[in-house]
Tab-separated table of C-alpha atoms in Angstrom:
chain	number	residue	atom	x	y	z
A	1	MET	CA	-39.605	29.277	1.501
A	2	LYS	CA	-37.045	31.430	3.322
A	3	SER	CA	-37.216	29.153	6.362
A	4	LEU	CA	-36.179	26.205	4.177
A	5	ALA	CA	-32.872	27.750	3.075
A	6	TRP	CA	-30.835	26.291	5.941
A	7	PRO	CA	-32.210	22.729	5.731
A	8	LEU	CA	-31.863	22.826	1.918
A	9	PHE	CA	-28.201	23.774	2.185
A	10	ARG	CA	-27.667	20.826	4.511
A	11	VAL	CA	-29.197	18.483	1.900
A	12	THR	CA	-26.706	19.323	-0.866
A	13	GLU	CA	-23.894	19.439	1.684
A	14	ARG	CA	-24.637	15.910	2.878
A	15	ALA	CA	-24.846	14.584	-0.691
A	16	ALA	CA	-21.494	16.162	-1.535
A	17	LEU	CA	-19.862	14.778	1.614
A	18	ALA	CA	-21.174	11.287	0.852
A	19	ALA	CA	-19.734	11.292	-2.669
A	20	TRP	CA	-16.443	13.092	-2.042
A	21	PRO	CA	-14.458	10.208	-0.454
A	22	GLN	CA	-14.848	8.291	-3.750
A	23	THR	CA	-13.211	11.043	-5.835
A	24	GLY	CA	-10.976	9.393	-8.421
A	25	CYS	CA	-12.416	5.877	-7.925
A	26	GLY	CA	-13.478	5.588	-11.580
A	27	ASP	CA	-16.993	4.343	-10.738
A	28	LYS	CA	-19.569	7.068	-11.373
A	29	ASN	CA	-22.493	4.781	-10.458
A	30	ARG	CA	-21.094	4.206	-6.980
A	31	ILE	CA	-20.644	7.958	-6.544
A	32	ASP	CA	-24.188	8.680	-7.691
A	33	GLY	CA	-25.635	5.988	-5.442
A	34	LEU	CA	-23.935	7.381	-2.346
A	35	ALA	CA	-25.098	10.924	-3.111
A	36	VAL	CA	-28.674	9.789	-3.828
A	37	ALA	CA	-28.920	7.874	-0.552
A	38	ALA	CA	-27.584	10.808	1.475
A	39	MET	CA	-29.798	13.320	-0.305
A	40	ARG	CA	-32.940	11.202	0.107
A	41	GLU	CA	-32.279	10.748	3.818
A	42	ALA	CA	-31.713	14.484	4.300
A	43	LEU	CA	-34.820	15.412	2.290
A	44	ASN	CA	-36.959	13.082	4.361
A	45	GLU	CA	-35.813	14.891	7.504
A	46	MET	CA	-37.053	18.258	6.183
A	47	THR	CA	-40.407	19.636	7.301
A	48	ILE	CA	-41.863	19.686	3.803
A	49	ARG	CA	-44.308	17.799	1.631
A	50	GLY	CA	-41.983	17.514	-1.339
A	51	ARG	CA	-42.363	16.033	-4.806
A	52	ILE	CA	-39.535	15.353	-7.259
A	53	VAL	CA	-40.804	16.946	-10.479
A	54	ILE	CA	-37.648	16.453	-12.491
A	55	GLY	CA	-34.743	14.263	-11.541
A	56	GLU	CA	-32.923	11.141	-12.601
A	57	GLY	CA	-35.713	8.923	-13.893
A	58	GLU	CA	-38.993	7.263	-13.118
A	59	ILE	CA	-39.845	4.806	-10.338
A	60	ASP	CA	-38.663	1.741	-12.277
A	61	ARG	CA	-35.135	3.194	-12.195
A	62	ALA	CA	-34.799	3.241	-8.381
A	63	PRO	CA	-32.657	3.741	-6.253
A	64	MET	CA	-32.491	7.095	-8.013
A	65	LEU	CA	-34.500	10.083	-6.838
A	66	TRP	CA	-37.195	9.311	-9.348
A	67	ILE	CA	-39.675	11.676	-10.939
A	68	GLY	CA	-42.877	11.699	-8.896
A	69	GLU	CA	-41.228	10.500	-5.677
A	70	GLU	CA	-42.671	12.050	-2.519
A	71	VAL	CA	-40.109	13.194	0.049
A	72	GLY	CA	-40.133	15.091	3.317
A	73	GLY	CA	-41.546	14.600	6.782
A	74	GLY	CA	-45.179	14.732	5.680
A	75	ALA	CA	-45.853	18.165	7.160
A	76	GLY	CA	-45.007	21.725	6.195
A	77	PRO	CA	-45.233	23.503	2.826
A	78	GLU	CA	-45.891	21.656	-0.419
A	79	VAL	CA	-42.896	22.093	-2.709
A	80	ASP	CA	-41.608	21.049	-6.121
A	81	ILE	CA	-38.045	19.744	-6.206
A	82	ALA	CA	-35.609	19.646	-9.118
A	83	VAL	CA	-32.602	17.556	-8.265
A	84	ASP	CA	-29.225	16.358	-9.485
A	85	PRO	CA	-27.485	14.623	-6.569
A	86	ILE	CA	-24.148	14.987	-8.356
A	87	GLU	CA	-23.855	17.152	-11.432
A	88	GLY	CA	-20.722	15.686	-12.907
A	89	THR	CA	-20.479	12.117	-11.604
A	90	ARG	CA	-17.886	11.417	-14.297
A	91	MET	CA	-15.827	14.374	-13.069
A	92	VAL	CA	-15.831	13.027	-9.503
A	93	ALA	CA	-14.987	9.534	-10.760
A	94	MET	CA	-12.023	10.918	-12.723
A	95	GLY	CA	-10.924	13.481	-10.120
A	96	GLN	CA	-11.831	16.439	-12.340
A	97	SER	CA	-13.060	19.907	-11.357
A	98	ASN	CA	-16.503	21.545	-11.220
A	99	ALA	CA	-18.636	18.712	-9.785
A	100	LEU	CA	-21.571	19.828	-7.611
A	101	ALA	CA	-24.352	18.429	-5.474
A	102	VAL	CA	-27.245	20.626	-6.531
A	103	MET	CA	-31.012	21.048	-6.186
A	104	ALA	CA	-33.780	23.654	-6.209
A	105	LEU	CA	-37.070	24.085	-4.342
A	106	ALA	CA	-40.156	26.034	-5.398
A	107	PRO	CA	-43.824	26.174	-4.354
A	108	ARG	CA	-45.941	23.255	-5.572
A	109	ASP	CA	-46.843	23.280	-9.297
A	110	SER	CA	-44.337	25.978	-10.205
A	111	LEU	CA	-41.508	23.953	-11.816
A	112	LEU	CA	-41.598	22.292	-15.236
A	113	HIS	CA	-42.560	18.631	-14.806
A	114	ALA	CA	-40.732	16.700	-17.513
A	115	PRO	CA	-38.893	13.410	-18.138
A	116	ASP	CA	-35.156	13.001	-17.685
A	117	MET	CA	-34.145	13.665	-21.299
A	118	TYR	CA	-32.053	16.073	-23.338
A	119	MET	CA	-32.767	19.791	-23.340
A	120	LYS	CA	-31.417	22.654	-25.436
A	121	LYS	CA	-30.654	25.682	-23.231
A	122	LEU	CA	-29.799	29.325	-23.814
A	123	VAL	CA	-28.943	31.579	-20.848
A	124	VAL	CA	-28.012	35.273	-20.610
A	125	ASN	CA	-27.528	37.722	-17.757
A	126	GLY	CA	-29.828	40.547	-16.723
A	127	ARG	CA	-28.446	43.015	-19.272
A	128	ALA	CA	-29.657	40.829	-22.149
A	129	VAL	CA	-33.130	39.909	-20.872
A	130	GLY	CA	-35.499	39.640	-23.829
A	131	ALA	CA	-32.699	39.365	-26.401
A	132	ILE	CA	-32.839	35.572	-26.868
A	133	ASP	CA	-35.126	33.355	-28.915
A	134	LEU	CA	-34.435	29.632	-29.419
A	135	ASN	CA	-36.629	29.710	-32.511
A	136	LEU	CA	-33.852	31.727	-34.181
A	137	SER	CA	-30.445	30.422	-35.249
A	138	LEU	CA	-27.436	30.558	-32.956
A	139	THR	CA	-25.904	33.248	-35.181
A	140	GLU	CA	-28.976	35.463	-34.846
A	141	ASN	CA	-29.012	34.975	-31.078
A	142	LEU	CA	-25.321	35.803	-30.783
A	143	ARG	CA	-25.821	38.992	-32.784
A	144	ASN	CA	-28.852	39.975	-30.689
A	145	VAL	CA	-27.068	39.342	-27.390
A	146	ALA	CA	-24.011	41.299	-28.539
A	147	ARG	CA	-26.291	44.191	-29.507
A	148	ALA	CA	-28.073	44.097	-26.117
A	149	LEU	CA	-24.730	44.118	-24.288
A	150	SER	CA	-23.270	46.842	-26.572
A	151	LYS	CA	-20.374	44.542	-27.432
A	152	PRO	CA	-18.778	43.619	-30.733
A	153	LEU	CA	-19.046	39.927	-31.517
A	154	HIS	CA	-15.329	39.385	-30.996
A	155	GLU	CA	-15.717	40.400	-27.342
A	156	LEU	CA	-18.686	38.093	-26.682
A	157	ARG	CA	-17.934	35.094	-24.430
A	158	MET	CA	-20.024	31.933	-24.816
A	159	ALA	CA	-19.895	28.920	-22.499
A	160	THR	CA	-20.890	25.481	-23.793
A	161	LEU	CA	-20.044	21.835	-23.065
A	162	ASP	CA	-17.144	20.039	-24.726
A	163	LYS	CA	-19.235	17.315	-26.363
A	164	PRO	CA	-19.250	15.911	-29.915
A	165	ARG	CA	-22.845	17.122	-30.367
A	166	HIS	CA	-21.623	20.711	-29.946
A	167	ARG	CA	-18.966	20.731	-32.673
A	168	GLU	CA	-21.140	22.646	-35.120
A	169	ILE	CA	-22.208	25.077	-32.367
A	170	VAL	CA	-18.593	25.821	-31.499
A	171	GLU	CA	-17.555	26.233	-35.144
A	172	GLU	CA	-20.479	28.564	-35.870
A	173	ALA	CA	-19.643	30.798	-32.902
A	174	ILE	CA	-15.913	30.894	-33.627
A	175	GLN	CA	-16.522	31.846	-37.264
A	176	LEU	CA	-18.356	34.926	-35.978
A	177	GLY	CA	-15.385	35.811	-33.787
A	178	VAL	CA	-17.124	34.844	-30.534
A	179	LYS	CA	-14.856	33.527	-27.763
A	180	VAL	CA	-15.964	29.987	-26.829
A	181	PHE	CA	-15.332	28.343	-23.460
A	182	ALA	CA	-15.986	24.594	-23.870
A	183	LEU	CA	-16.350	23.034	-20.424
A	184	PRO	CA	-16.033	19.251	-19.832
A	185	ASP	CA	-19.343	19.176	-17.927
A	186	GLY	CA	-21.391	21.367	-15.630
A	187	ASP	CA	-23.983	23.530	-17.358
A	188	VAL	CA	-25.665	24.390	-14.009
A	189	ALA	CA	-22.479	26.107	-12.839
A	190	ALA	CA	-22.018	27.754	-16.246
A	191	SER	CA	-25.607	29.051	-16.215
A	192	ALA	CA	-25.244	30.511	-12.731
A	193	LEU	CA	-21.862	32.057	-13.553
A	194	THR	CA	-23.356	33.682	-16.660
A	195	CYS	CA	-25.819	35.558	-14.438
A	196	MET	CA	-23.435	36.526	-11.628
A	197	PRO	CA	-22.440	40.220	-11.262
A	198	ASP	CA	-18.807	39.484	-12.227
A	199	ASN	CA	-19.849	37.005	-14.882
A	200	PRO	CA	-17.060	35.249	-16.820
A	201	TYR	CA	-19.509	34.423	-19.659
A	202	ASP	CA	-22.033	36.520	-21.574
A	203	LEU	CA	-24.214	33.553	-22.491
A	204	MET	CA	-24.438	29.803	-22.075
A	205	TYR	CA	-25.695	27.627	-24.928
A	206	CYS	CA	-25.718	23.832	-24.878
A	207	ILE	CA	-27.639	20.596	-25.141
A	208	GLY	CA	-27.630	18.895	-21.746
A	209	GLY	CA	-29.933	17.200	-19.258
A	210	ALA	CA	-33.443	18.483	-18.556
A	211	PRO	CA	-33.062	18.199	-14.737
A	212	GLU	CA	-29.991	20.423	-14.904
A	213	GLY	CA	-31.968	22.782	-17.134
A	214	VAL	CA	-34.775	23.258	-14.615
A	215	ILE	CA	-32.320	23.633	-11.739
A	216	SER	CA	-30.403	26.193	-13.804
A	217	ALA	CA	-33.631	28.054	-14.537
A	218	CYS	CA	-34.211	28.502	-10.802
A	219	ALA	CA	-30.760	30.050	-10.369
A	220	VAL	CA	-31.136	32.192	-13.489
A	221	LYS	CA	-34.506	33.549	-12.371
A	222	ALA	CA	-33.281	34.309	-8.855
A	223	LEU	CA	-30.254	36.118	-10.310
A	224	GLY	CA	-32.342	38.242	-12.685
A	225	GLY	CA	-31.142	36.615	-15.903
A	226	ASP	CA	-33.062	35.140	-18.811
A	227	MET	CA	-33.309	31.638	-20.219
A	228	GLN	CA	-35.130	29.637	-22.848
A	229	ALA	CA	-35.169	25.857	-23.188
A	230	GLU	CA	-36.425	23.172	-25.567
A	231	LEU	CA	-36.885	19.475	-24.835
A	232	ILE	CA	-35.346	17.369	-27.605
A	233	ASP	CA	-35.521	13.609	-28.084
A	234	PHE	CA	-32.637	11.146	-28.053
A	235	CYS	CA	-32.306	11.009	-31.841
A	236	GLN	CA	-32.108	14.782	-32.100
A	237	ALA	CA	-29.335	14.810	-29.499
A	238	LYS	CA	-27.392	11.684	-30.478
A	239	GLY	CA	-28.307	10.879	-34.089
A	240	GLU	CA	-30.557	8.336	-35.775
A	241	SER	CA	-30.390	4.596	-35.144
A	242	LEU	CA	-32.962	1.905	-34.382
A	243	GLU	CA	-32.047	1.886	-30.677
A	244	HIS	CA	-32.059	5.681	-30.487
A	245	ARG	CA	-35.443	5.840	-32.247
A	246	GLN	CA	-36.961	3.478	-29.669
A	247	LEU	CA	-35.625	5.653	-26.851
A	248	ALA	CA	-36.893	8.784	-28.581
A	249	GLU	CA	-40.398	7.380	-28.986
A	250	ALA	CA	-40.481	6.387	-25.309
A	251	GLU	CA	-39.418	9.927	-24.351
A	252	ARG	CA	-42.121	11.460	-26.497
A	253	GLN	CA	-44.708	9.156	-24.951
A	254	ARG	CA	-43.650	10.223	-21.446
A	255	CYS	CA	-43.798	13.877	-22.472
A	256	ARG	CA	-47.383	13.445	-23.673
A	257	ALA	CA	-48.283	11.764	-20.359
A	258	MET	CA	-46.735	14.655	-18.397
A	259	GLY	CA	-48.330	17.344	-20.548
A	260	VAL	CA	-45.117	18.824	-21.939
A	261	GLU	CA	-44.031	19.260	-25.549
A	262	VAL	CA	-40.914	18.191	-27.397
A	263	ASN	CA	-39.418	20.926	-29.628
A	264	HIS	CA	-41.393	23.667	-27.903
A	265	CYS	CA	-39.535	26.793	-26.799
A	266	TYR	CA	-40.154	27.266	-23.062
A	267	SER	CA	-39.589	30.723	-21.597
A	268	LEU	CA	-38.033	31.238	-18.170
A	269	ASP	CA	-41.468	31.937	-16.647
A	270	GLN	CA	-42.737	28.642	-18.075
A	271	LEU	CA	-39.761	26.732	-16.674
A	272	VAL	CA	-40.138	28.376	-13.253
A	273	LYS	CA	-43.485	30.044	-12.567
A	274	ALA	CA	-42.749	31.318	-9.042
A	275	ASP	CA	-40.261	33.902	-7.779
A	276	ASP	CA	-40.073	32.420	-4.268
A	277	ILE	CA	-37.464	29.791	-5.135
A	278	LEU	CA	-34.358	28.379	-3.481
A	279	PHE	CA	-31.225	27.039	-5.168
A	280	SER	CA	-28.373	25.256	-3.410
A	281	ALA	CA	-25.082	23.939	-4.807
A	282	THR	CA	-22.282	22.380	-2.751
A	283	GLY	CA	-18.898	21.832	-4.374
A	284	VAL	CA	-17.560	18.291	-4.481
A	285	THR	CA	-14.446	18.950	-6.535
A	286	GLY	CA	-12.956	22.432	-6.874
A	287	GLY	CA	-14.565	24.717	-9.420
A	288	ASP	CA	-15.403	28.217	-10.563
A	289	LEU	CA	-18.798	28.518	-8.825
A	290	VAL	CA	-17.822	27.147	-5.395
A	291	LYS	CA	-14.772	25.486	-3.864
A	292	GLY	CA	-14.567	21.725	-3.628
A	293	ILE	CA	-14.297	19.697	-0.437
A	294	THR	CA	-10.909	19.750	1.270
A	295	GLN	CA	-9.514	17.974	4.306
A	296	GLY	CA	-7.021	19.387	6.784
A	297	PRO	CA	-5.924	18.974	10.406
A	298	GLY	CA	-9.095	20.622	11.700
A	299	GLY	CA	-11.545	18.520	9.690
A	300	VAL	CA	-13.328	18.617	6.348
A	301	ARG	CA	-14.324	21.911	4.749
A	302	THR	CA	-17.231	22.461	2.353
A	303	GLN	CA	-18.516	25.478	0.463
A	304	THR	CA	-22.129	25.963	-0.631
A	305	LEU	CA	-23.868	28.627	-2.710
A	306	VAL	CA	-27.477	29.319	-1.657
A	307	ILE	CA	-29.566	31.639	-3.846
A	308	GLY	CA	-32.941	32.969	-2.678
A	309	GLY	CA	-35.334	34.164	-5.341
A	310	ALA	CA	-37.730	36.161	-3.171
A	311	GLU	CA	-35.009	38.370	-1.725
A	312	ARG	CA	-32.546	38.090	-4.651
A	313	THR	CA	-29.747	37.047	-2.293
A	314	CYS	CA	-26.638	34.918	-2.814
A	315	ASN	CA	-24.938	33.421	0.229
A	316	ILE	CA	-21.641	31.549	0.211
A	317	ILE	CA	-21.518	29.241	3.240
A	318	ASP	CA	-18.168	27.846	4.354
A	319	SER	CA	-18.488	24.940	6.785
A	320	LEU	CA	-15.963	23.039	8.873
A	321	HIS	CA	-16.931	19.462	9.717
A	322	ALA	CA	-14.726	18.471	12.636
A	323	TRP	CA	-14.862	14.707	12.182
């Protein structure tokens, strides 16, 4: 897997560069389409036999990088791929911060193979490994993490997403005295930041996309953190309605076909079975994890974070594209 680090970094870099010129255009579908096309082309140039195990949808939702799609040059190692061509398409469309082109590679059959649906996620850094349990309430988890970190609750810092579905989560944490950082989008960046040595957050708790959850799990494992996740259906995430119930039933049917369970607590080792994993994230708009793309007299500059699980290494790669 180590030999794939450089070509993987070029994949997320090319997706970011394809989307970046449309920053502020207001059309997130156009942004996603450009990133998908660039990422697919770059993946097909890699010497791998790759399979998208979790991504943006199934084959009937092309031109996305659909679940089950085979990519690569047809030779080389067999790998699982978790992908989000742009995490934060809305942020790019609106000119907001923290958008990334992001993906992860792992040996074949080592990443959770699941539909593109909602997922509940709880992430902590290496000092709190073993202190989390999604079967418990948020309050119990916050108390357990604080105890593991030897911190009072009022010093605990929790990242989440600023979404209506998280209002009760935020209120529950604040009532305990926990400091809450509600981010517009970007739980992959928040998960990675939680596990960094100079981490701004002690834990990350949210309901977000399953592809982002599996990608996050790769970063968390490589950084020595801990994570648990639970697939939840559309009704559980968005509330009951006839339309939502139909979507939820379709999700549950796809889960049964893929051999995964809704409302089952998956440990980090179940999300990512291998240690020899690679994670790559290139900034599109400026953020806390990596810098966004900028243009100056000398050309266009990008910054990419590459994390290697086997060697437990983090590399920040600054590139100048002299166009």
